[in-house]
Amino acid sequence: MALNSIEIPMMGTSIRLQIDHPLANQLLEEATRRLKDYERRFNANNNSSDLMAINLNSGKQAIQVDADLFELIDIGKKYSLASSLNLNIAIGPLVKLWHIGFKDAQKPKDQDITRLLPLIKPQDIILDASNHSVFLQHPGMEIDLGGIAKGYFADKIKDFFVESGVSKGLINLGGNVLTIGESLTHENGYWRIGIKKLNRTGGAILGIVEVIDQAVITSGIYERNHVEKGIMYHHLLDSNTGYPINSNIGSITIIADKSITCELWTTILFHHTPQEAMTIVNDVSGIECIIIDLQENIYLSEGIKNRFHQINP
């Protein structure tokens, strides 16, 4: 039995949804509509989005938003503070200054980076849960949800599918993969998700991880970068320095029940060495991890060792 599927260009990538259901086409159409709505409202690069309404009113007034956008900002602020800025949703001004991944990417001047550091403090995001309003205390502040939004969207779409009676399916938001139930085609019900090599030429796969009803998300320095005067600058920025994170980690893959959990931890762990990151993951219930360092050494958390299969180089 084959899954019904749809593939659409969206959110700067290719999105693929696959489900098994008698009304699959209608459900896929509704899921697509919801994703387009999320993209419209949560976009930090569109001045007409709900998120940009908050940013454009920084230092001026609080903006009331829908419950889902408020919820994600609330989650992002809590993790930004709890992780000592390893994750930081207030980093928007720095992201736009570097603009890595866009045609106008640049290596900014040191003084321009220093000037923005006071504007990226998540404690200056003021939230009012009584009316779902968000206020950025200082002019020039900007929220950027790019590090966690796709995970949140994927979880919401999975909830919609499951509530509609879908028992098997796959949600792929440009590499952010979330599975529903067991696979129809793979042995023992496992979905087999590929982990790419750091050098992604030709889409070479380093290994396969097996999951059932879980999310698999990989974040790496190869995703978006900018080369200037022979130096490569990646898109994962350090809130303390304003520069790309200095790390020996090339990519991090997190496996968890929720896609947003994966998004949060991929960002948080990049600030550590592979060994430190593995120690943290092995002490946290509900997440597993695959790390590839810049020399393409592979590190596996204890709970994933039997479900990761390296492909011969």
XYZ file of C-alpha atoms in Angstrom:
313
model
C 0.000 0.000 0.000
C 1.392 3.400 -0.981
C 0.996 6.595 0.998
C -0.814 9.535 -0.549
C 1.606 12.430 -0.823
C 1.992 16.053 -1.787
C 5.169 18.063 -2.373
C 5.203 21.854 -2.437
C 7.856 24.594 -2.432
C 7.450 26.607 0.749
C 9.467 28.226 3.552
C 12.527 28.388 1.323
C 12.608 24.618 0.877
C 10.619 21.661 -0.461
C 7.936 20.305 1.840
C 6.622 16.756 1.507
C 3.624 15.322 3.329
C 2.700 11.617 3.129
C -0.245 9.969 4.875
C -2.419 6.849 4.789
C -6.106 7.785 5.077
C -9.344 7.332 3.046
C -9.666 11.125 2.826
C -5.956 11.728 2.306
C -6.303 14.300 -0.470
C -8.602 16.536 1.580
C -6.383 16.270 4.652
C -3.255 17.043 2.644
C -4.965 20.067 1.133
C -5.954 21.367 4.570
C -2.458 20.730 5.963
C -0.997 22.707 3.073
C -3.358 25.592 3.805
C -2.313 25.581 7.458
C 1.390 25.565 6.599
C 0.928 28.508 4.236
C -0.897 30.348 7.012
C 1.958 29.643 9.464
C 4.488 30.865 6.921
C 2.523 34.054 6.360
C 2.097 34.886 10.048
C 5.419 33.707 11.549
C 7.787 35.078 8.865
C 10.649 37.339 10.040
C 11.451 38.326 6.445
C 8.036 39.684 5.467
C 7.015 43.079 6.834
C 3.331 42.180 6.544
C 3.581 39.124 8.834
C 2.227 39.048 12.388
C 5.717 38.454 13.731
C 7.058 41.508 11.929
C 4.212 43.591 13.375
C 5.827 42.900 16.751
C 9.316 43.717 15.475
C 8.281 46.902 13.683
C 6.690 48.160 16.906
C 9.713 47.480 19.105
C 10.104 50.213 21.704
C 6.670 51.607 20.776
C 3.787 49.361 21.776
C 2.687 45.839 22.582
C 1.096 43.847 19.764
C -1.676 41.318 20.321
C -1.168 38.089 18.354
C -2.893 34.755 17.819
C -2.562 32.111 20.529
C -0.214 29.879 18.519
C 2.305 32.612 17.736
C 2.207 33.746 21.377
C 2.757 30.141 22.496
C 5.849 29.707 20.331
C 7.341 33.031 21.442
C 6.685 32.044 25.064
C 8.427 28.678 24.557
C 11.318 30.370 22.773
C 11.806 32.973 25.505
C 11.793 30.361 28.279
C 14.420 28.216 26.532
C 16.467 31.280 25.597
C 16.755 32.225 29.272
C 17.148 28.664 30.581
C 19.889 27.801 28.058
C 22.024 30.870 28.890
C 21.450 32.180 25.347
C 22.607 29.007 23.586
C 19.200 29.437 22.005
C 18.071 33.048 21.606
C 14.884 34.112 19.815
C 15.844 37.781 20.312
C 18.800 37.358 17.956
C 16.905 38.828 15.001
C 19.030 42.008 14.609
C 22.211 39.932 14.309
C 20.635 37.468 11.889
C 19.619 40.302 9.587
C 23.020 41.982 9.889
C 24.868 38.853 8.727
C 21.946 37.686 6.506
C 23.695 34.374 5.847
C 21.708 32.278 3.402
C 20.650 35.311 1.378
C 22.253 37.014 -1.620
C 23.344 40.020 0.438
C 25.151 37.964 3.102
C 28.188 39.714 4.539
C 30.833 39.616 7.220
C 29.802 42.713 9.221
C 32.160 45.255 10.744
C 33.105 44.582 14.366
C 31.556 47.850 15.542
C 28.250 47.023 13.890
C 28.119 43.676 15.687
C 29.004 45.283 19.029
C 26.313 47.920 18.555
C 23.601 45.246 18.248
C 24.545 43.069 21.226
C 22.439 45.109 23.718
C 19.388 44.539 21.487
C 19.399 40.728 21.613
C 18.371 40.125 25.226
C 15.364 37.784 25.527
C 14.539 39.139 28.982
C 13.499 42.340 27.190
C 10.670 40.470 25.432
C 7.632 41.305 27.561
C 4.766 38.825 27.315
C 1.218 39.264 28.608
C -0.590 35.922 28.637
C -3.918 37.537 29.543
C -4.298 39.069 26.080
C -1.529 37.316 24.083
C 0.419 40.542 23.605
C 4.134 40.871 22.937
C 6.236 43.975 23.566
C 9.901 44.446 22.683
C 11.255 46.989 25.131
C 13.881 48.674 22.966
C 13.724 50.114 19.433
C 15.604 47.911 17.013
C 14.845 44.616 18.800
C 13.587 41.763 16.628
C 12.345 38.256 17.364
C 13.514 35.532 14.981
C 11.800 32.145 15.305
C 13.704 30.524 12.449
C 15.483 28.089 14.764
C 12.293 26.566 16.178
C 9.339 27.448 13.934
C 9.457 24.474 11.559
C 9.490 22.064 14.478
C 6.447 23.769 15.942
C 4.659 23.674 12.572
C 5.430 19.977 12.103
C 4.021 19.093 15.526
C 0.847 21.051 14.806
C 0.378 19.305 11.452
C 0.958 15.908 13.057
C -1.643 16.723 15.723
C -4.104 17.636 12.966
C -3.431 14.418 11.052
C -3.696 12.182 14.132
C -6.891 13.885 15.310
C -8.277 13.258 11.805
C -7.578 9.526 12.076
C -4.196 9.242 10.332
C -2.224 6.362 11.837
C 0.728 6.284 9.431
C 2.527 9.112 7.709
C 5.559 11.294 7.303
C 5.978 15.080 7.516
C 9.153 16.451 5.944
C 9.610 20.203 6.227
C 12.851 20.486 4.310
C 14.825 17.994 6.358
C 12.792 18.423 9.548
C 11.262 14.946 9.573
C 8.399 13.824 11.793
C 6.920 10.345 11.510
C 3.425 9.147 12.389
C 3.113 5.565 13.583
C 4.916 2.747 11.799
C 6.248 2.696 8.268
C 4.219 0.790 5.684
C 7.240 -0.236 3.671
C 10.245 -0.752 5.928
C 11.159 -3.794 7.963
C 9.886 -3.988 11.561
C 7.826 -0.833 11.071
C 10.808 1.511 11.289
C 11.062 4.616 9.171
C 14.624 4.879 7.872
C 15.836 8.488 7.846
C 19.088 9.414 6.121
C 21.771 11.520 7.813
C 23.813 13.427 5.245
C 27.556 13.851 5.172
C 28.945 17.269 6.015
C 29.941 17.746 2.393
C 26.498 17.417 0.869
C 27.625 17.273 -2.762
C 25.311 14.834 -4.479
C 23.339 14.342 -1.268
C 25.743 11.693 0.027
C 24.341 9.796 3.020
C 26.555 9.044 6.004
C 24.112 6.752 7.742
C 20.522 5.764 8.473
C 18.612 6.189 11.731
C 15.514 4.091 12.427
C 12.508 5.600 14.209
C 8.836 4.931 14.855
C 6.443 7.794 15.638
C 9.305 10.208 16.356
C 10.966 13.291 14.924
C 14.441 13.484 13.403
C 15.994 16.908 12.859
C 19.520 17.723 11.727
C 21.177 21.117 11.979
C 24.613 21.757 10.550
C 27.085 24.400 9.498
C 26.733 23.214 5.887
C 23.078 24.314 5.690
C 23.772 28.009 5.182
C 27.116 29.746 5.071
C 28.992 32.668 3.581
C 32.585 32.658 2.359
C 34.526 35.905 2.415
C 38.278 36.275 1.841
C 38.627 32.508 2.083
C 36.914 32.252 5.458
C 33.625 30.378 5.851
C 31.023 31.874 8.196
C 28.035 29.675 9.055
C 24.556 30.810 10.116
C 24.580 29.576 13.731
C 25.384 32.745 15.664
C 26.707 33.098 19.218
C 24.704 35.643 21.223
C 27.678 36.424 23.433
C 30.104 37.337 20.651
C 27.826 38.154 17.719
C 29.875 35.844 15.488
C 29.208 32.285 14.280
C 29.604 29.715 17.041
C 33.156 28.441 17.375
C 32.617 24.691 17.559
C 34.118 21.440 16.325
C 30.603 20.148 15.639
C 29.657 19.893 11.982
C 26.104 18.640 12.439
C 23.755 17.560 15.187
C 20.797 15.224 14.721
C 18.268 15.002 17.530
C 15.658 12.242 17.806
C 12.666 12.872 20.086
C 8.896 12.499 20.224
C 8.284 16.172 19.404
C 9.766 18.046 16.488
C 10.123 21.275 18.463
C 12.109 19.388 21.123
C 14.552 18.399 18.396
C 14.792 21.996 17.128
C 15.494 23.361 20.601
C 18.215 20.850 21.399
C 20.034 21.042 18.069
C 20.552 24.753 18.695
C 21.428 24.455 22.386
C 24.001 21.689 21.928
C 25.994 23.409 19.169
C 27.692 25.537 21.810
C 29.385 22.469 23.317
C 32.090 20.045 22.282
C 30.830 16.705 20.937
C 31.854 15.023 24.186
C 30.081 17.617 26.345
C 26.966 17.430 24.191
C 26.823 13.646 24.496
C 27.154 13.818 28.283
C 24.231 16.245 28.403
C 22.035 14.151 26.096
C 22.699 10.914 27.970
C 21.445 12.637 31.142
C 18.252 14.018 29.550
C 15.257 11.711 29.244
C 13.428 11.531 25.926
C 16.101 12.689 23.482
C 18.787 10.896 21.500
C 21.585 12.395 19.467
C 23.950 11.816 16.550
C 26.857 14.239 16.205
C 29.312 14.507 13.342
C 32.390 16.591 14.061
C 34.355 18.552 11.484
C 36.633 15.542 10.917
C 33.483 13.426 10.256
C 33.882 11.369 13.412
C 30.501 10.074 14.578
C 29.233 10.275 18.168
C 26.081 8.396 19.236
C 24.028 8.739 22.407
C 23.442 5.517 24.328
C 19.821 5.021 23.288
C 20.363 5.348 19.543
C 23.372 3.079 19.001
C 21.271 0.090 17.945
C 19.148 2.191 15.561
C 21.892 3.974 13.625
C 23.558 2.232 10.696
C 26.561 3.824 9.064
C 26.840 3.491 5.307
C 30.256 2.500 4.052
C 32.291 5.557 2.942
